[in-house]
Amino acid sequence: MRNISKSGITNNMKTVGLLGLLGGGMVAIGSALGGSGGATIAFVLALVVVGGSYWFSDTLAVKASGAKPVESGQLEWLQHDLAELSQRAGIPVPRLFISPSPQPNAFATGRNERKAVVAVTVGLLEVLDRREVRGVVAHELGHIKHRDILIGSVAAAIATGISYIANMAMWFGAFGGGDDEDRPNPIALLLLSILAPIGAMIIQATISRAREYEADRAGGEISGDPTALADALAKIETYVKRVPMAVNPAQATAYIINPFTGRQVRFASLFQTHPPTAERIARLHAM
């Protein structure tokens, strides 16, 4: 068994801490609005949203990408590599899908190892050579092995729940009944409705970046060729900036490189769902 690196332990601890912060924030907001009853409602809402997004994660992601299953006899070389790498990773072979998008990219999804899906785009197979595709597939298997689909679903669902509760807080402050003395401070509610969703998004993005580093490390170990993944990331980022992809922004965190890379957004570094590609490549070469 391979030892987990110091950076791997740090990223895992960071993920656990940030997930706890997200969940605690959601319950705290509910408690501030409705006492223990509000906290309970927030907790139940979190369970419902998390459960739904996690259970249907594979269906939602595949449909959003327009991907179709690779049938027996199609892309035999890729199916062979997927089976070999899955054996090296010690997990069941995921279902293989292909998306018609010309942008080179890939993602993994599914609620557990036995329901997992690895999807690649047509553009990925056209731009990368076989060695680089193996590196990308190994990266996606790293996500599956480390249950990152579950972690990402939980983070996204809780962040969505926080936004929903914050919006409800704003509505409650504007239209809620009761005496003025009992009604929460409208300025405080306004700040809550603005800052809570932003804070949740920043934490969610931080979790996503930590999991990408871990999947890179795992992918390098699974394939035994970290530089193949490094070369693939360099090529993918170059093409992603030039070739658009029609994808729901909510699904962007699933891809090996954010499909919207290159778009200029103010304060983008706070909301980046993926680490800088140059840093990812440097870490892979260091392996």
C-alpha positions as a Python dict, from the first residue, in 0.01 Angstrom:
ca = {
    (1, 'M'): (0, 0, 0),
    (2, 'R'): (133, 344, -90),
    (3, 'N'): (183, 599, 184),
    (4, 'I'): (-24, 914, 157),
    (5, 'S'): (197, 1216, 102),
    (6, 'K'): (214, 1506, 345),
    (7, 'S'): (32, 1726, 92),
    (8, 'G'): (-233, 1455, 54),
    (9, 'I'): (-298, 1448, 429),
    (10, 'T'): (-315, 1828, 433),
    (11, 'N'): (-567, 1837, 148),
    (12, 'N'): (-782, 1568, 310),
    (13, 'M'): (-783, 1753, 643),
    (14, 'K'): (-867, 2076, 463),
    (15, 'T'): (-1159, 1908, 287),
    (16, 'V'): (-1303, 1768, 610),
    (17, 'G'): (-1266, 2102, 787),
    (18, 'L'): (-1426, 2301, 506),
    (19, 'L'): (-1717, 2058, 474),
    (20, 'G'): (-1773, 2092, 846),
    (21, 'L'): (-1762, 2470, 813),
    (22, 'L'): (-2019, 2460, 533),
    (23, 'G'): (-2255, 2231, 722),
    (24, 'G'): (-2215, 2425, 1045),
    (25, 'G'): (-2279, 2751, 862),
    (26, 'M'): (-2600, 2617, 716),
    (27, 'V'): (-2731, 2506, 1055),
    (28, 'A'): (-2616, 2831, 1220),
    (29, 'I'): (-2807, 3040, 967),
    (30, 'G'): (-3118, 2831, 1026),
    (31, 'S'): (-3075, 2867, 1400),
    (32, 'A'): (-3036, 3246, 1372),
    (33, 'L'): (-3363, 3267, 1183),
    (34, 'G'): (-3574, 3023, 1377),
    (35, 'G'): (-3392, 2899, 1686),
    (36, 'S'): (-3365, 2523, 1734),
    (37, 'G'): (-3658, 2470, 1498),
    (38, 'G'): (-3484, 2665, 1224),
    (39, 'A'): (-3162, 2471, 1277),
    (40, 'T'): (-3352, 2143, 1248),
    (41, 'I'): (-3524, 2253, 928),
    (42, 'A'): (-3188, 2359, 782),
    (43, 'F'): (-3034, 2024, 874),
    (44, 'V'): (-3320, 1826, 719),
    (45, 'L'): (-3306, 2044, 407),
    (46, 'A'): (-2932, 1975, 379),
    (47, 'L'): (-2991, 1598, 401),
    (48, 'V'): (-3260, 1610, 132),
    (49, 'V'): (-3059, 1824, -108),
    (50, 'V'): (-2739, 1627, -52),
    (51, 'G'): (-2913, 1292, -88),
    (52, 'G'): (-3087, 1388, -411),
    (53, 'S'): (-2782, 1537, -578),
    (54, 'Y'): (-2563, 1244, -473),
    (55, 'W'): (-2808, 969, -573),
    (56, 'F'): (-2870, 1112, -920),
    (57, 'S'): (-2523, 1257, -979),
    (58, 'D'): (-2435, 1020, -1264),
    (59, 'T'): (-2761, 1074, -1450),
    (60, 'L'): (-2749, 1452, -1414),
    (61, 'A'): (-2387, 1488, -1526),
    (62, 'V'): (-2417, 1252, -1822),
    (63, 'K'): (-2735, 1414, -1952),
    (64, 'A'): (-2591, 1763, -1909),
    (65, 'S'): (-2290, 1669, -2123),
    (66, 'G'): (-2489, 1487, -2391),
    (67, 'A'): (-2262, 1184, -2344),
    (68, 'K'): (-2355, 839, -2474),
    (69, 'P'): (-2228, 500, -2352),
    (70, 'V'): (-1940, 344, -2544),
    (71, 'E'): (-2070, 13, -2675),
    (72, 'S'): (-1881, -315, -2701),
    (73, 'G'): (-1651, -305, -3003),
    (74, 'Q'): (-1615, 74, -2993),
    (75, 'L'): (-1292, 242, -2884),
    (76, 'E'): (-1151, -94, -2779),
    (77, 'W'): (-811, 56, -2700),
    (78, 'L'): (-970, 301, -2455),
    (79, 'Q'): (-1186, 34, -2293),
    (80, 'H'): (-874, -182, -2255),
    (81, 'D'): (-680, 101, -2090),
    (82, 'L'): (-973, 185, -1862),
    (83, 'A'): (-995, -178, -1745),
    (84, 'E'): (-619, -201, -1687),
    (85, 'L'): (-600, 127, -1495),
    (86, 'S'): (-906, 37, -1286),
    (87, 'Q'): (-734, -285, -1184),
    (88, 'R'): (-424, -88, -1086),
    (89, 'A'): (-644, 148, -883),
    (90, 'G'): (-818, -144, -713),
    (91, 'I'): (-1172, -39, -811),
    (92, 'P'): (-1442, -186, -1039),
    (93, 'V'): (-1425, -79, -1403),
    (94, 'P'): (-1649, 229, -1444),
    (95, 'R'): (-1892, 269, -1733),
    (96, 'L'): (-1735, 456, -2022),
    (97, 'F'): (-1920, 742, -2195),
    (98, 'I'): (-1824, 978, -2476),
    (99, 'S'): (-1949, 1334, -2517),
    (100, 'P'): (-1980, 1494, -2863),
    (101, 'S'): (-1817, 1818, -2744),
    (102, 'P'): (-1518, 1931, -2954),
    (103, 'Q'): (-1354, 2077, -2642),
    (104, 'P'): (-1097, 1831, -2501),
    (105, 'N'): (-1211, 1747, -2149),
    (106, 'A'): (-1323, 1464, -1922),
    (107, 'F'): (-1510, 1401, -1599),
    (108, 'A'): (-1604, 1125, -1356),
    (109, 'T'): (-1932, 1089, -1172),
    (110, 'G'): (-2146, 834, -991),
    (111, 'R'): (-2258, 780, -634),
    (112, 'N'): (-2010, 499, -559),
    (113, 'E'): (-1740, 285, -720),
    (114, 'R'): (-1993, 39, -864),
    (115, 'K'): (-2208, 313, -1017),
    (116, 'A'): (-1918, 524, -1142),
    (117, 'V'): (-1890, 676, -1488),
    (118, 'V'): (-1587, 809, -1673),
    (119, 'A'): (-1675, 1036, -1965),
    (120, 'V'): (-1440, 1180, -2225),
    (121, 'T'): (-1514, 1421, -2506),
    (122, 'V'): (-1460, 1367, -2876),
    (123, 'G'): (-1221, 1662, -2863),
    (124, 'L'): (-1007, 1489, -2599),
    (125, 'L'): (-956, 1183, -2819),
    (126, 'E'): (-869, 1402, -3117),
    (127, 'V'): (-617, 1626, -2938),
    (128, 'L'): (-434, 1387, -2703),
    (129, 'D'): (-228, 1081, -2782),
    (130, 'R'): (-296, 747, -2614),
    (131, 'R'): (-38, 801, -2339),
    (132, 'E'): (-194, 1135, -2245),
    (133, 'V'): (-548, 993, -2254),
    (134, 'R'): (-432, 724, -2011),
    (135, 'G'): (-310, 997, -1780),
    (136, 'V'): (-648, 1172, -1793),
    (137, 'V'): (-838, 847, -1731),
    (138, 'A'): (-611, 770, -1434),
    (139, 'H'): (-689, 1115, -1291),
    (140, 'E'): (-1063, 1046, -1315),
    (141, 'L'): (-1017, 707, -1149),
    (142, 'G'): (-839, 891, -868),
    (143, 'H'): (-1157, 1094, -814),
    (144, 'I'): (-1363, 775, -800),
    (145, 'K'): (-1122, 596, -568),
    (146, 'H'): (-1122, 888, -322),
    (147, 'R'): (-1503, 932, -337),
    (148, 'D'): (-1466, 1288, -462),
    (149, 'I'): (-1805, 1270, -635),
    (150, 'L'): (-1967, 1232, -293),
    (151, 'I'): (-1755, 1510, -142),
    (152, 'G'): (-1829, 1744, -433),
    (153, 'S'): (-2201, 1665, -421),
    (154, 'V'): (-2216, 1734, -48),
    (155, 'A'): (-2027, 2063, -83),
    (156, 'A'): (-2240, 2179, -376),
    (157, 'A'): (-2564, 2079, -209),
    (158, 'I'): (-2483, 2251, 119),
    (159, 'A'): (-2370, 2564, -65),
    (160, 'T'): (-2701, 2560, -253),
    (161, 'G'): (-2888, 2512, 74),
    (162, 'I'): (-2708, 2808, 230),
    (163, 'S'): (-2804, 3026, -66),
    (164, 'Y'): (-3164, 2910, -41),
    (165, 'I'): (-3185, 2979, 332),
    (166, 'A'): (-3020, 3318, 287),
    (167, 'N'): (-3276, 3410, 22),
    (168, 'M'): (-3553, 3296, 255),
    (169, 'A'): (-3401, 3515, 524),
    (170, 'M'): (-3427, 3815, 295),
    (171, 'W'): (-3789, 3731, 215),
    (172, 'F'): (-3865, 3680, 585),
    (173, 'G'): (-3712, 4016, 670),
    (174, 'A'): (-3912, 4197, 403),
    (175, 'F'): (-4249, 4025, 439),
    (176, 'G'): (-4242, 3837, 768),
    (177, 'G'): (-4513, 3908, 1018),
    (178, 'G'): (-4493, 3987, 1383),
    (179, 'D'): (-4406, 4297, 1578),
    (180, 'D'): (-4118, 4516, 1471),
    (181, 'E'): (-3942, 4433, 1798),
    (182, 'D'): (-3951, 4060, 1715),
    (183, 'R'): (-3846, 4097, 1353),
    (184, 'P'): (-3473, 4049, 1282),
    (185, 'N'): (-3267, 4351, 1187),
    (186, 'P'): (-3330, 4408, 813),
    (187, 'I'): (-2973, 4530, 755),
    (188, 'A'): (-2836, 4213, 916),
    (189, 'L'): (-3065, 4001, 698),
    (190, 'L'): (-2955, 4189, 388),
    (191, 'L'): (-2589, 4127, 469),
    (192, 'L'): (-2667, 3762, 545),
    (193, 'S'): (-2846, 3713, 213),
    (194, 'I'): (-2546, 3859, 24),
    (195, 'L'): (-2244, 3734, 217),
    (196, 'A'): (-2355, 3382, 312),
    (197, 'P'): (-2388, 3254, -48),
    (198, 'I'): (-2056, 3417, -145),
    (199, 'G'): (-1882, 3257, 152),
    (200, 'A'): (-2034, 2919, 66),
    (201, 'M'): (-1916, 2945, -295),
    (202, 'I'): (-1560, 3032, -186),
    (203, 'I'): (-1547, 2734, 49),
    (204, 'Q'): (-1692, 2504, -218),
    (205, 'A'): (-1428, 2620, -468),
    (206, 'T'): (-1151, 2566, -212),
    (207, 'I'): (-1267, 2208, -153),
    (208, 'S'): (-1276, 2145, -528),
    (209, 'R'): (-919, 2271, -572),
    (210, 'A'): (-791, 2045, -294),
    (211, 'R'): (-960, 1741, -451),
    (212, 'E'): (-809, 1818, -793),
    (213, 'Y'): (-458, 1814, -648),
    (214, 'E'): (-534, 1480, -485),
    (215, 'A'): (-676, 1332, -807),
    (216, 'D'): (-363, 1446, -995),
    (217, 'R'): (-141, 1274, -741),
    (218, 'A'): (-351, 958, -746),
    (219, 'G'): (-365, 960, -1126),
    (220, 'G'): (11, 982, -1149),
    (221, 'E'): (46, 685, -915),
    (222, 'I'): (-221, 476, -1089),
    (223, 'S'): (-77, 526, -1437),
    (224, 'G'): (285, 518, -1323),
    (225, 'D'): (347, 809, -1562),
    (226, 'P'): (276, 1147, -1397),
    (227, 'T'): (428, 1339, -1686),
    (228, 'A'): (165, 1197, -1922),
    (229, 'L'): (-105, 1371, -1717),
    (230, 'A'): (108, 1686, -1701),
    (231, 'D'): (139, 1692, -2080),
    (232, 'A'): (-235, 1630, -2115),
    (233, 'L'): (-325, 1917, -1881),
    (234, 'A'): (-106, 2158, -2079),
    (235, 'K'): (-275, 2063, -2406),
    (236, 'I'): (-627, 2066, -2261),
    (237, 'E'): (-591, 2413, -2112),
    (238, 'T'): (-463, 2552, -2441),
    (239, 'Y'): (-765, 2418, -2632),
    (240, 'V'): (-1022, 2496, -2360),
    (241, 'K'): (-940, 2866, -2396),
    (242, 'R'): (-1018, 2849, -2769),
    (243, 'V'): (-1297, 2591, -2796),
    (244, 'P'): (-1619, 2667, -2602),
    (245, 'M'): (-1834, 2404, -2437),
    (246, 'A'): (-2209, 2421, -2377),
    (247, 'V'): (-2224, 2299, -2017),
    (248, 'N'): (-2420, 2393, -1708),
    (249, 'P'): (-2187, 2598, -1483),
    (250, 'A'): (-2299, 2380, -1191),
    (251, 'Q'): (-2127, 2085, -1361),
    (252, 'A'): (-1799, 2268, -1429),
    (253, 'T'): (-1628, 2140, -1112),
    (254, 'A'): (-1656, 1781, -1241),
    (255, 'Y'): (-1426, 1836, -1539),
    (256, 'I'): (-1050, 1782, -1531),
    (257, 'I'): (-1006, 2147, -1634),
    (258, 'N'): (-1283, 2403, -1591),
    (259, 'P'): (-1464, 2431, -1930),
    (260, 'F'): (-1487, 2808, -1880),
    (261, 'T'): (-1112, 2860, -1834),
    (262, 'G'): (-996, 3182, -1996),
    (263, 'R'): (-1306, 3388, -1926),
    (264, 'Q'): (-1222, 3706, -1742),
    (265, 'V'): (-1406, 3731, -1410),
    (266, 'R'): (-1337, 3983, -1138),
    (267, 'F'): (-1204, 3820, -818),
    (268, 'A'): (-1183, 3497, -1019),
    (269, 'S'): (-909, 3352, -800),
    (270, 'L'): (-1151, 3329, -507),
    (271, 'F'): (-1404, 3128, -706),
    (272, 'Q'): (-1169, 2910, -913),
    (273, 'T'): (-1287, 2550, -889),
    (274, 'H'): (-953, 2416, -1018),
    (275, 'P'): (-596, 2495, -912),
    (276, 'P'): (-371, 2683, -1155),
    (277, 'T'): (-274, 2438, -1428),
    (278, 'A'): (90, 2545, -1413),
    (279, 'E'): (103, 2448, -1044),
    (280, 'R'): (-64, 2114, -1117),
    (281, 'I'): (191, 2043, -1390),
    (282, 'A'): (481, 2137, -1162),
    (283, 'R'): (359, 1900, -890),
    (284, 'L'): (323, 1616, -1139),
    (285, 'H'): (675, 1667, -1273),
    (286, 'A'): (801, 1670, -913),
    (287, 'M'): (661, 1320, -869),
}
